[in-house]
Coordinates of C-alpha atoms in Angstrom, one line a residue:
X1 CA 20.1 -42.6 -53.8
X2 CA 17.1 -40.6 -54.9
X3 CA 13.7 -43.1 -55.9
X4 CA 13.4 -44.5 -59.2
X5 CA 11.1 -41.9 -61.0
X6 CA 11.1 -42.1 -64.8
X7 CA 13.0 -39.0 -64.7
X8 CA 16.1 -40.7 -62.4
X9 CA 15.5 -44.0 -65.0
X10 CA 16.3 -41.5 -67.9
X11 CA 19.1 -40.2 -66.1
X12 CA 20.5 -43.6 -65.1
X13 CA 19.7 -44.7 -69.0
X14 CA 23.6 -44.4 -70.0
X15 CA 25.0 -45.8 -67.2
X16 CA 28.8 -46.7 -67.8
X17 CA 31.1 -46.6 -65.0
X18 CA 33.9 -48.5 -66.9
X19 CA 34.6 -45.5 -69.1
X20 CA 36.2 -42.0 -68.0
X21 CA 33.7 -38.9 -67.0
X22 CA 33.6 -36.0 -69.5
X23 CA 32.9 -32.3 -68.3
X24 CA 29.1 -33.3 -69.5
X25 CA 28.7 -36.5 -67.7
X26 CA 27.8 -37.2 -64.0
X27 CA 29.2 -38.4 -60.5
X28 CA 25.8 -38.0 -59.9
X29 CA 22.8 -36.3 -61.0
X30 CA 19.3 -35.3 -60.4
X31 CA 16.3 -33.9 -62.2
X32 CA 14.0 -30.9 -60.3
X33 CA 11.7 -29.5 -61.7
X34 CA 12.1 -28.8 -65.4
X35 CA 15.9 -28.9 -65.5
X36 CA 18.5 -31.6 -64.9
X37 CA 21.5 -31.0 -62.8
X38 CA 24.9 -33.4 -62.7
X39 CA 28.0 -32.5 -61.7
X40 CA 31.4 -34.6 -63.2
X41 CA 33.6 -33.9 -60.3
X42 CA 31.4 -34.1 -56.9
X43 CA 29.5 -36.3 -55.0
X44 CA 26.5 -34.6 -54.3
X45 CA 24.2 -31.8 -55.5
X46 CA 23.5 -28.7 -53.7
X47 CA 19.7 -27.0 -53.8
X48 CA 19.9 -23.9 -56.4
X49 CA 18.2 -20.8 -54.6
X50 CA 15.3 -20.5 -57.1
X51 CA 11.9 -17.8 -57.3
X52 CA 11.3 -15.5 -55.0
X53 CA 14.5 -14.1 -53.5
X54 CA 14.4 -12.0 -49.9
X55 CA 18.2 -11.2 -49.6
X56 CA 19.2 -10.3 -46.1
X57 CA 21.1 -10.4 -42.8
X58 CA 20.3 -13.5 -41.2
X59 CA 20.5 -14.1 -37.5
X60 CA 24.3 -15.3 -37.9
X61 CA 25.3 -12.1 -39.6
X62 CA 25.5 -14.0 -42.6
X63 CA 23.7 -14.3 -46.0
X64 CA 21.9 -17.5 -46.0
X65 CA 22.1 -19.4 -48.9
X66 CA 22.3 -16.1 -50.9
X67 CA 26.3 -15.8 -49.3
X68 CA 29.0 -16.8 -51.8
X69 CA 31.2 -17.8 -49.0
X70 CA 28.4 -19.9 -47.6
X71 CA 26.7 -22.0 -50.7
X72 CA 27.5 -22.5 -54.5
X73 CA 25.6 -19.4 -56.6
X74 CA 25.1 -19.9 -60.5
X75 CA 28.3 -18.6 -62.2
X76 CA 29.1 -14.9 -62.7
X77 CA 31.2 -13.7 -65.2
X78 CA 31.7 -10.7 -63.2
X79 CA 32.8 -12.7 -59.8
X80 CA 34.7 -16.1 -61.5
X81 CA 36.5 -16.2 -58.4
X82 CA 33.4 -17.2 -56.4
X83 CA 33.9 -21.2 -57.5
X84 CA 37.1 -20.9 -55.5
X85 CA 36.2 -19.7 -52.3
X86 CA 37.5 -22.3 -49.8
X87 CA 34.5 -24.6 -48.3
X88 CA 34.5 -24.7 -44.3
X89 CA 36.4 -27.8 -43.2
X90 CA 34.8 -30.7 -41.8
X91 CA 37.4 -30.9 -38.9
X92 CA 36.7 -28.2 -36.2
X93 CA 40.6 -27.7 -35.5
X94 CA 41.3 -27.1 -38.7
X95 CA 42.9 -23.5 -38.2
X96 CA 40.3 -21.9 -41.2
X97 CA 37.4 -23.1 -39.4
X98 CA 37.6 -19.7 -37.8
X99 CA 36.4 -18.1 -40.8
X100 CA 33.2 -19.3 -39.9
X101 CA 33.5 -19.7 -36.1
X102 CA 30.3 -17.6 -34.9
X103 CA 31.5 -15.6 -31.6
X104 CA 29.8 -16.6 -28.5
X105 CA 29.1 -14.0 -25.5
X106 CA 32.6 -15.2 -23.5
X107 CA 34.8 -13.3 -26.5
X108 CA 33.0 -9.9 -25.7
X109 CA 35.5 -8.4 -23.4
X110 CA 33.7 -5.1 -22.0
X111 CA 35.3 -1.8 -21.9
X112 CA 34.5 0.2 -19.0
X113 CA 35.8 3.4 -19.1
X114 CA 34.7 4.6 -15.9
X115 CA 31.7 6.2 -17.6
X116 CA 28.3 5.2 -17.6
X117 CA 28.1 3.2 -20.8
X118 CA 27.4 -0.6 -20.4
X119 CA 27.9 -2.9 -23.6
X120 CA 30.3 -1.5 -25.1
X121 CA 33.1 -3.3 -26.0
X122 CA 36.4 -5.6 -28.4
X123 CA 36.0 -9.2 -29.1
X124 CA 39.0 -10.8 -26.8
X125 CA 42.4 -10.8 -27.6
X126 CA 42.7 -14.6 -27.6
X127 CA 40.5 -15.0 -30.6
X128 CA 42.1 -12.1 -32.3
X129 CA 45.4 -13.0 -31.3
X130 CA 45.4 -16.7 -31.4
X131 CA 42.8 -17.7 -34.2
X132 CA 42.3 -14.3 -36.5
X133 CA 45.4 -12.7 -36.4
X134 CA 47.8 -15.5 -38.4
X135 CA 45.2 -16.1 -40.7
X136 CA 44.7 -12.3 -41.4
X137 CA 48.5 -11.8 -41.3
X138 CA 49.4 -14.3 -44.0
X139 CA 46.9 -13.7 -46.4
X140 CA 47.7 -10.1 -46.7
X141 CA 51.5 -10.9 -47.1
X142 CA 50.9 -13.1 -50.2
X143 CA 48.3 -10.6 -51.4
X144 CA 51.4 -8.0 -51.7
X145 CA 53.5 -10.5 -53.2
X146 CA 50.7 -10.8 -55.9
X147 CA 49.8 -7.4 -56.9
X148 CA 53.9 -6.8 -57.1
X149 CA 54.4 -8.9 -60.3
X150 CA 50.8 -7.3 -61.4
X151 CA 50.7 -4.0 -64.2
X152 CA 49.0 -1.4 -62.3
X153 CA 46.8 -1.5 -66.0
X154 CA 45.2 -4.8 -65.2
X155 CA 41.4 -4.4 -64.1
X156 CA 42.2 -7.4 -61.3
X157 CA 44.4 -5.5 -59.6
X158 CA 42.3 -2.6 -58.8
X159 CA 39.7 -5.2 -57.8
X160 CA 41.7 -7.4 -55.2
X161 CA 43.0 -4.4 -53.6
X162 CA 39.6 -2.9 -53.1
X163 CA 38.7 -6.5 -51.3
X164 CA 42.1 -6.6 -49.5
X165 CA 41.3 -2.9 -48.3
X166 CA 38.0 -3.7 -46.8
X167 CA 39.6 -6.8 -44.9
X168 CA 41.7 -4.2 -43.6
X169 CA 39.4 -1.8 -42.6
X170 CA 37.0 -4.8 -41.0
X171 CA 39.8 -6.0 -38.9
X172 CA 41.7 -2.8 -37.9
X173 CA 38.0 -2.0 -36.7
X174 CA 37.8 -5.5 -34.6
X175 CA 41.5 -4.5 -32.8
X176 CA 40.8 -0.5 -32.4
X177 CA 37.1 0.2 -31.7
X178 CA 35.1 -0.6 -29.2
X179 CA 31.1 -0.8 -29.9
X180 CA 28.5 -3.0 -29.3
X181 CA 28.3 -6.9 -29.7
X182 CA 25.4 -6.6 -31.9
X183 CA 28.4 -4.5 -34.3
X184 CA 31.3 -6.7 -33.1
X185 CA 29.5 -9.5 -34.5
X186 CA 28.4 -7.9 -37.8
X187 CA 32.1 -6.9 -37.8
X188 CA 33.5 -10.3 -37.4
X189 CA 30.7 -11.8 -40.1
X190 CA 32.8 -8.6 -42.5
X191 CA 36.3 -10.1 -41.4
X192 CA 35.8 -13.9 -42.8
X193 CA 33.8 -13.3 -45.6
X194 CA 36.0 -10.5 -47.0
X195 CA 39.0 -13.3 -45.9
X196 CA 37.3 -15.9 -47.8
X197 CA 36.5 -14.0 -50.8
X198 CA 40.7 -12.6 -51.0
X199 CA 41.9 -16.4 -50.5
X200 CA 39.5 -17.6 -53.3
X201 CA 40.8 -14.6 -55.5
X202 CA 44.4 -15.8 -55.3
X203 CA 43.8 -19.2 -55.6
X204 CA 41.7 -18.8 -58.5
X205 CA 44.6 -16.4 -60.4
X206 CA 47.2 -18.5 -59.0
X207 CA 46.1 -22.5 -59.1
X208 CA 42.9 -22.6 -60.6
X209 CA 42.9 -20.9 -63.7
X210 CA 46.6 -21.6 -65.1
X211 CA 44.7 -25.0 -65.6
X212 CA 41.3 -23.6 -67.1
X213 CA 44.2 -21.9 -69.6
X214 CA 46.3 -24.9 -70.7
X215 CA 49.7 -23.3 -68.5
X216 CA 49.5 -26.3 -65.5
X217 CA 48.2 -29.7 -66.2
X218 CA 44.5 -30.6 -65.8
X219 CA 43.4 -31.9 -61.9
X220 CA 42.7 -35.3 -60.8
X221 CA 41.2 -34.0 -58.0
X222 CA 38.4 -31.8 -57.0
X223 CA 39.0 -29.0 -54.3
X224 CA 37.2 -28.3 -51.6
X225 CA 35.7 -25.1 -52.9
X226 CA 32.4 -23.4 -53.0
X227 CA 32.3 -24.4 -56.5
X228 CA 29.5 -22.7 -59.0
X229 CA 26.2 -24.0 -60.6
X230 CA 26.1 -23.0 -64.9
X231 CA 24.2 -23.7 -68.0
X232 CA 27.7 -22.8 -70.0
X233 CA 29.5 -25.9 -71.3
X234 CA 32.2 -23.6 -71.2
X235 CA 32.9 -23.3 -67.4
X236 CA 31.8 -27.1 -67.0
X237 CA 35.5 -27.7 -69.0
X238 CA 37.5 -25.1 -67.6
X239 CA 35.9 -25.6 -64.1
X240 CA 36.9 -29.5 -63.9
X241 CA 40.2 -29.1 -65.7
X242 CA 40.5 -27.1 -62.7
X243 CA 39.5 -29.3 -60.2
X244 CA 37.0 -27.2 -59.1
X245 CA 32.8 -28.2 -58.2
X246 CA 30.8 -27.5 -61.1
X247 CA 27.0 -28.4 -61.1
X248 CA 25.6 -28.5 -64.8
X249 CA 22.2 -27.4 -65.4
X250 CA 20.6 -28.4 -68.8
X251 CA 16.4 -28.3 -69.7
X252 CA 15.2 -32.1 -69.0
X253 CA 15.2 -33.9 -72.4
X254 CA 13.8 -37.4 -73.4
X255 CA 17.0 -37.4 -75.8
X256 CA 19.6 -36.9 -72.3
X257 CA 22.5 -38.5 -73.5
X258 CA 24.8 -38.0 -70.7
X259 CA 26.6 -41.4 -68.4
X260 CA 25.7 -40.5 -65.3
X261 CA 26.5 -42.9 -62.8
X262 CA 24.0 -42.3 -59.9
X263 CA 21.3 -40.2 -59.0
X264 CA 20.8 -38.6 -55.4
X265 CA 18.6 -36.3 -53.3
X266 CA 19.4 -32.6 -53.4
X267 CA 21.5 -30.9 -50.4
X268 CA 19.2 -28.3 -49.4
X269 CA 20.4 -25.8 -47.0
X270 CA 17.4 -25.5 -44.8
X271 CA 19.1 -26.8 -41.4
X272 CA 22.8 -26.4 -42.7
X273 CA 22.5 -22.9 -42.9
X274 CA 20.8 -20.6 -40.2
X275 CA 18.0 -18.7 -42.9
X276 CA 15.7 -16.4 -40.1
X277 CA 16.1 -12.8 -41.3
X278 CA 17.7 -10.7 -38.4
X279 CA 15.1 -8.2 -37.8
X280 CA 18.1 -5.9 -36.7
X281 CA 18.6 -5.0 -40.7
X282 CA 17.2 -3.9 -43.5
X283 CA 16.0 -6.2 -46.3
X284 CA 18.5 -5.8 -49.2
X285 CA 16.4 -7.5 -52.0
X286 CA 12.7 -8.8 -51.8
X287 CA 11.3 -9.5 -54.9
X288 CA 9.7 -12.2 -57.5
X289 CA 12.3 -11.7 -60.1
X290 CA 15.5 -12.5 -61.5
X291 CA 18.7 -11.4 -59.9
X292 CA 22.2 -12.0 -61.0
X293 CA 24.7 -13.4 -59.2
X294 CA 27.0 -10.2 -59.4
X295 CA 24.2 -8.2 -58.5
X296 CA 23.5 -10.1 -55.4
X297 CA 27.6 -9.9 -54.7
X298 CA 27.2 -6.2 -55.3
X299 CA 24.3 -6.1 -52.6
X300 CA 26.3 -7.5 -50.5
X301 CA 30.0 -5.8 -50.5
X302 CA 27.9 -1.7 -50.8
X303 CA 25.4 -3.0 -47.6
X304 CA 28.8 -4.6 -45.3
X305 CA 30.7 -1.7 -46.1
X306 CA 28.4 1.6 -45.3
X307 CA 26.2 -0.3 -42.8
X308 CA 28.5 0.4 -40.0
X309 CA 28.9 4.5 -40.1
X310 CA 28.2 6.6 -37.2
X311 CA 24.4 9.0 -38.3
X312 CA 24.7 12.5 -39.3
X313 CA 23.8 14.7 -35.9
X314 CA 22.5 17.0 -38.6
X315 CA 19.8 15.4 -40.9
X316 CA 17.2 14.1 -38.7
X317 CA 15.2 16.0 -36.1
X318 CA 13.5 13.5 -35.4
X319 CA 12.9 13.4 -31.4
X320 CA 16.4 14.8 -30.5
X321 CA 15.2 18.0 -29.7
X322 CA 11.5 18.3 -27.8
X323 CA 11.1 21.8 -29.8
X324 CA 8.7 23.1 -26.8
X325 CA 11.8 22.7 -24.4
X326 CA 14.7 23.5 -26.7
X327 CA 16.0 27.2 -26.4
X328 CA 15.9 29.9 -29.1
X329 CA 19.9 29.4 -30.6
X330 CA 20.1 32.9 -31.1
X331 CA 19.1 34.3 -28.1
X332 CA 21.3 31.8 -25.9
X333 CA 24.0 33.5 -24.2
X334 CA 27.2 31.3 -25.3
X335 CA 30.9 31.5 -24.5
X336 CA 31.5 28.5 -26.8
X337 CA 31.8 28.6 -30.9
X338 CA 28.5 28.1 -32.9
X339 CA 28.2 26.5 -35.9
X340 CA 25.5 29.0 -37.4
X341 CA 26.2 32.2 -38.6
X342 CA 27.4 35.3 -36.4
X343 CA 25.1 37.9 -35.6
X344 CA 23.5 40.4 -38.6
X345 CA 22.0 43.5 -37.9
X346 CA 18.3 43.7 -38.3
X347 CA 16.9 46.7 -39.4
X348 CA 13.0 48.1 -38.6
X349 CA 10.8 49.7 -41.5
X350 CA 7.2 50.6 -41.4
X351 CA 4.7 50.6 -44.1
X352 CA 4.7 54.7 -43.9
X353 CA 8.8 54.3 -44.6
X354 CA 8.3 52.4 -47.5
X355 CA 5.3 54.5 -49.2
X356 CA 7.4 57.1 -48.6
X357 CA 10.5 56.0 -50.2
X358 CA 12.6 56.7 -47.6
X359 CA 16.4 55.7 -48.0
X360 CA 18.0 53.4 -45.3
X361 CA 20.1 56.1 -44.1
X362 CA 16.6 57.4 -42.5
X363 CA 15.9 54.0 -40.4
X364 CA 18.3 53.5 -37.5
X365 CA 19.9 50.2 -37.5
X366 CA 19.0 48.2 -34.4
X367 CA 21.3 45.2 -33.7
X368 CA 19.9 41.8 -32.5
X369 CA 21.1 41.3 -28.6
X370 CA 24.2 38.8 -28.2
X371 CA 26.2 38.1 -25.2
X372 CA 28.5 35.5 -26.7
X373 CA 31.8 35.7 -27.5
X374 CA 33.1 36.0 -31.2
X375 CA 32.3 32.5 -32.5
X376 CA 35.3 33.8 -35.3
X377 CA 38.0 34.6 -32.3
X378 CA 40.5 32.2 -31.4
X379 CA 39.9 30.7 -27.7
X380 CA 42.4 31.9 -25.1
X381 CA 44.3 30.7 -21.9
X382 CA 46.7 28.2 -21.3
X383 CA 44.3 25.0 -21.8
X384 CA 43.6 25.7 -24.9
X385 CA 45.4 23.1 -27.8
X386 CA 48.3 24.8 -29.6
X387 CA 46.5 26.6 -32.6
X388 CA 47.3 25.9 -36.6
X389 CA 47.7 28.2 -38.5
X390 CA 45.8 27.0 -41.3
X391 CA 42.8 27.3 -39.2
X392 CA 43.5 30.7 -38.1
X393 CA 44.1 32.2 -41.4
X394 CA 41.0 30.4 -42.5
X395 CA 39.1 31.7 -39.6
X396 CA 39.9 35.7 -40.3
X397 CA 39.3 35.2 -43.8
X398 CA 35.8 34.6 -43.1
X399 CA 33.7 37.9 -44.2
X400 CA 31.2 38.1 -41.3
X401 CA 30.0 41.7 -43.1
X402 CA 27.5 39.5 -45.5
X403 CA 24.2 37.8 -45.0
X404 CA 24.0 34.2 -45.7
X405 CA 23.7 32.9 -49.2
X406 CA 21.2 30.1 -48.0
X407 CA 19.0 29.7 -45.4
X408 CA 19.8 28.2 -41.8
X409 CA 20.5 24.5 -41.9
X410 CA 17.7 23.2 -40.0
X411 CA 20.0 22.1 -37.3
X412 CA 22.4 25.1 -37.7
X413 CA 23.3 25.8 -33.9
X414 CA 23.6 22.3 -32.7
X415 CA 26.8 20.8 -31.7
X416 CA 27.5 16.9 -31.9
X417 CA 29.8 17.6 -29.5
X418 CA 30.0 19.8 -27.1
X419 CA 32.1 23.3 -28.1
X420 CA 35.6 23.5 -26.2
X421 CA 34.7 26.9 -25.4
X422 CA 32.4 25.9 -22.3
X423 CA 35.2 23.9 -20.7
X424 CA 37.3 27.3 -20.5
X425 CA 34.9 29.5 -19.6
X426 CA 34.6 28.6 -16.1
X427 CA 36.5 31.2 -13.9
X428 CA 37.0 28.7 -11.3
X429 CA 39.1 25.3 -11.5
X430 CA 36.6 23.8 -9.5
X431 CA 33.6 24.7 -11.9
X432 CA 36.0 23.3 -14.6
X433 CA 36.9 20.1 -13.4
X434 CA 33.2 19.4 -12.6
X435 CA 32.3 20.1 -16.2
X436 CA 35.0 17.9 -17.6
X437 CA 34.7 15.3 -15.2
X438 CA 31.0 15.0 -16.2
X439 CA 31.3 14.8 -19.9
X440 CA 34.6 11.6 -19.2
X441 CA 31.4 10.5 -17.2
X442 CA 29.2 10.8 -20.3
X443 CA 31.3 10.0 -23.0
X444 CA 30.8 6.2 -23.5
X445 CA 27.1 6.8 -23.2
X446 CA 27.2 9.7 -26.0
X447 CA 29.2 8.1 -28.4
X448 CA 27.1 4.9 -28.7
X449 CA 23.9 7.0 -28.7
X450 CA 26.0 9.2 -31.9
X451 CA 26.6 5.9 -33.5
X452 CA 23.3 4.5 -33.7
X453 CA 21.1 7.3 -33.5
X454 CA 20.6 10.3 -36.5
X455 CA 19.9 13.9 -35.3
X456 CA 21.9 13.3 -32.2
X457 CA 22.8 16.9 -31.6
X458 CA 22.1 19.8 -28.8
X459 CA 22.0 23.4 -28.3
X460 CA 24.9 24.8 -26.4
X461 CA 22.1 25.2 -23.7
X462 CA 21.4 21.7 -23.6
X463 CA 25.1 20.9 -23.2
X464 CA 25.5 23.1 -20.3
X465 CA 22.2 21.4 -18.9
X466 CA 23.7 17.7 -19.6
X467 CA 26.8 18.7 -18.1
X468 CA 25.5 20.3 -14.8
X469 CA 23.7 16.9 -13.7
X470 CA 25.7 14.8 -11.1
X471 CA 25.7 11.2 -12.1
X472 CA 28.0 10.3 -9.1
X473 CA 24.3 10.1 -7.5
X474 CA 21.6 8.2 -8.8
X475 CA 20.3 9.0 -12.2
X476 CA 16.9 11.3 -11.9
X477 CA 13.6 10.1 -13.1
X478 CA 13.1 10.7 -16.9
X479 CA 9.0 11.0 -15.7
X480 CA 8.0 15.2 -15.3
X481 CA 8.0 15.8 -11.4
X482 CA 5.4 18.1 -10.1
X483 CA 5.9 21.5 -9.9
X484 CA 9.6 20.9 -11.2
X485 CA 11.7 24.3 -12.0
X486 CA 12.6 25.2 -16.0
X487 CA 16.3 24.5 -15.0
X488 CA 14.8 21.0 -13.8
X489 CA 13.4 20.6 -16.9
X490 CA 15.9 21.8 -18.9
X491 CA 18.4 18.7 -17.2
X492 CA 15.8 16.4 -17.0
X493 CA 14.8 16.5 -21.4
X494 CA 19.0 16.8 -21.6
X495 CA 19.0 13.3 -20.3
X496 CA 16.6 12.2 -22.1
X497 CA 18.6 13.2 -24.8
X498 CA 21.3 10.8 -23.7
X499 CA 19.1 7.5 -22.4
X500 CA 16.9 7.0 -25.3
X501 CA 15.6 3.8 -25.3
X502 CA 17.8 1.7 -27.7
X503 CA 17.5 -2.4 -28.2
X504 CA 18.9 -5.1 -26.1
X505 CA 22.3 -4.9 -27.8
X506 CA 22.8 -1.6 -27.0
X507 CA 22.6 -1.8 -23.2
X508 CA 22.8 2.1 -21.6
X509 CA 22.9 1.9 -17.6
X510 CA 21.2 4.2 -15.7
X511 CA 23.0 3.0 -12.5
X512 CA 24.6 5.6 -10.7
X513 CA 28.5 5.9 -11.3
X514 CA 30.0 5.2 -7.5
X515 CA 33.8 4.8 -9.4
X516 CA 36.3 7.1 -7.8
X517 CA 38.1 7.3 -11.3
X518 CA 37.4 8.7 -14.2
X519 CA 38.3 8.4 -18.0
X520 CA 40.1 10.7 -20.8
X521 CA 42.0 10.8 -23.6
X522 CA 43.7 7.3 -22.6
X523 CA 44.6 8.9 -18.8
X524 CA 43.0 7.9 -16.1
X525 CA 42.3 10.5 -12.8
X526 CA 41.0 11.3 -9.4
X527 CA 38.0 12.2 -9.1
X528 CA 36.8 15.4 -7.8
X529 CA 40.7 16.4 -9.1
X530 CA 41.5 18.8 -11.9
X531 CA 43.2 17.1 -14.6
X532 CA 46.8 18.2 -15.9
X533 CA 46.6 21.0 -18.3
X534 CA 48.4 18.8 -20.8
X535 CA 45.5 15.9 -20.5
X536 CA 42.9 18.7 -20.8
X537 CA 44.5 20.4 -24.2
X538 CA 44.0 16.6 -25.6
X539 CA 40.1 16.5 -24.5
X540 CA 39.7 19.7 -26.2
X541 CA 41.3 18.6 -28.8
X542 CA 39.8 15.8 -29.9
X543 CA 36.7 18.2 -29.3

């Protein structure tokens, strides 16, 4: 029980705890600041977040007190549902305690793919399986039976399926792909709050709020919800007809009128929940001014679902490329697609052709040199993927006879990938298989780098260089060596390329690959072995 200030001695000043509560009495109560908070159904009060608000990712992938699934918010019109959200139980073995079980380095379950990516990996089965899975499973089932007996014209329905869908997406994501643990566990942090938020949807549309309407009879009991803080005498009835927490706020008053039966300390949620900002992420909100609730919410559900999204290879520069290094794109000879624009004929005038008015027909045409194939003509022999014919209708259509309308991207030439075409060109198997064993070799490594990295693009050059380096021997030095060739150069900035330093999470080995397998499209190989023509059609591909 709080100290016996005059404001807890006003409080206590109607006492009565031989009569019934009303929505506007008090369980208990308390009085911070310049406003008095009781609650009619609860036995404690929890600290409002109040002033300056820094909204962000804390070190447990959650919100901090700013998380509805975490700690009561003020009421939102917008979000009723939040009230409902179930609270984490107090036993540990209650099967819902997963939904805020925080995953500890023995679920990461590695996935070497005989390439030379280390960290990258699922969260193990036996969580999935044994503690996600059921609860994930049965949820979903009884959000179908709810949205069946729904009008496809009411605005709940569109909403609930939007946070079913992202529930779906967050844990298809936890079974399919494999990433780092620093995204496993952002993933995981996705999984229960977007569970959360769907149960206390459907248990606020299906128990709750037949009461708040008058269709069920009123609660004797209060649930162990999330509940909501309001200033609306409104929601304080409907919320404890409901039996849900509701923490009433009013402006302290000499003229308080309310029974309220004791008066405690405030919950605060420094030391229940973990409130360090992860300095992995972005800061959502920082500022000295209101927010709403919904807005917050909002924050929230945009950042979780486009924070996880592999960079555009094409927006950012950045240091991708070391322009001194990088070769001219269209003087490279290339037997593999580009994605710039073929050839166009450049054509020399002089000022004495111009003050003389000559026509064009007087200046000879002189056409820029290219080796390359015709980025427009389909690739041939018997490894290539069976063609569409979608694509190759839309591939002669294209009118190569006219300039550009706009300029060169300002990565136009790069591939994020590299083109099919140089895996083919090779007139020798052996040539072949060393190029497509060293990009299985690669692979992992690429892929992360893709994920977490913008402008992660190279020429067609630097492909060929990446892929010419053999990582069955140590990696080289990253460091210029004396008097080191162009082509050393040329492989050693292509590394580069692929070991940029990234943070502890996102762990890139540099240890030389001594495995005598390799990986591909799902099939695993000899090494030093050309692949079946079938498994190499699927590389290219996927391509």
């Amino acid at each position: 029980m709080a100290s016996q200030t005059p404001e807890s001695q006003a409080l206590l000043a109607n006492r009565n705890s031989s009569v019934a509560l009303t929505a506007y009495d008090g369980k208990v109560g308390v009085a911070m600041g310049k406003y008095v908070y009781t609650t009619p159904n609860e036995s404690f009060i929890p600290c409002p977040v109040l002033g300056s608000r820094t909204i962000a990712v804390r070190n447990d992938y959650r919100y901090g007190p700013d998380d509805h699934t975490l700690w009561p918010q003020p009421y939102s019109e917008t979000f009723p549902h939040l009230g409902a959200i179930p609270r984490r139980p107090q036993d540990p073995q209650n099967p819902l305690s997963a939904m805020w079980y925080d995953p500890i380095d023995t679920d990461f379950v590695p996935v070497h793919k005989g390439g030379i990516a280390k960290g990258l990996g699922k969260l193990s089965s036996t969580l999935l399986n044994n503690r996600f899975a059921p609860l994930v499973s049965a949820v979903q089932i009884r959000f179908q039976a709810y949205i069946a007996q729904i009008p496809d014209e009411k605005p709940e329905k569109k909403f609930v399926s939007s946070i079913e869908r992202a529930l779906h997406y967050s844990y298809s994501r936890l079974i399919s792909l494999p990433t780092t643990w620093h995204h496993i566990r952002f993933t995981v942090a996705e999984v229960q709050r977007y569970y959360l938020e769907l149960v206390g949807f459907l248990d606020y549309m299906e128990i709750f709020k037949p009461r708040m309407d008058g269709l069920q009879p009123p609660s004797g009991s209060v649930a162990q919800t999330i509940g909501v803080f309001t200033n609306k005498t409104r929601i304080v009835e409907e919320f404890m007809a409901a039996g849900l927490p509701v923490w009433y706020m009013r402006p302290v008053d000499s003229n308080f009128g309310s029974n309220v039966l004791s008066v405690v300390e405030p919950l605060q949620y420094f030391g229940v929940l973990v409130t360090k900002v992860h300095s992995a992420f972005p800061v959502l909100f920082d500022a000295k001014k209101y927010i709403s609730t919904g807005d917050v919410v909002g924050l929230i559900h945009t950042f979780s679902r486009k924070w996880i999204s592999a960079p555009d290879p094409f927006e950012d520069i950045g240091d991708a490329v070391a322009q001194s290094d990088a070769p001219k794109v269209a003087s490279q000879p290339s037997s593999s697609r580009s994605t710039g624009p073929p050839p166009r004929k450049k054509f020399k005038t002089t000022d004495s052709m111009l003050s003389r008015g000559s026509s064009s027909s007087s200046a000879k045409p002189v056409t820029q040199a290219n080796t390359s194939r015709d980025k427009f003509e389909l690739l041939q022999g018997p490894m290539v993927p069976f063609t569409i014919p979608a694509w190759v209708d839309a591939l002669r259509s294209v009118d190569q006879s006219l300039p550009p309308a706009i300029s060169q991207p300002k990565r136009g030439g790069y591939y994020a990938f590299p083109d099919p075409g140089l895996f083919i060109a090779p007139e020798s198997d052996k040539r072949r298989q060393q190029l497509i064993e060293q990009y299985c070799r690669i692979e992992d490594a690429w892929m992360h780098r893709s994920s977490t990295k913008s402008g992660s693009s190279l020429t067609n050059q630097q492909w060929r260089d990446l892929l010419t380096v053999d990582l069955t021997q140590p990696v080289p030095s990253l460091t210029p060596a004396p008097n080191e060739t162009k082509a050393a150069a040329r492989r050693r900035e292509a590394l580069r390329l692929l070991f940029t330093p990234l943070d502890e999470v996102n762990r890139i080995s540099h240890a030389p690959n001594r495995t005598s397998r390799y990986y591909s499209t799902n099939e695993w190989f000899d090494s030093g072995m050309l692949p079946p023509v079938e498994n190499i059609r699927l590389l290219l591909f996927k391509l």
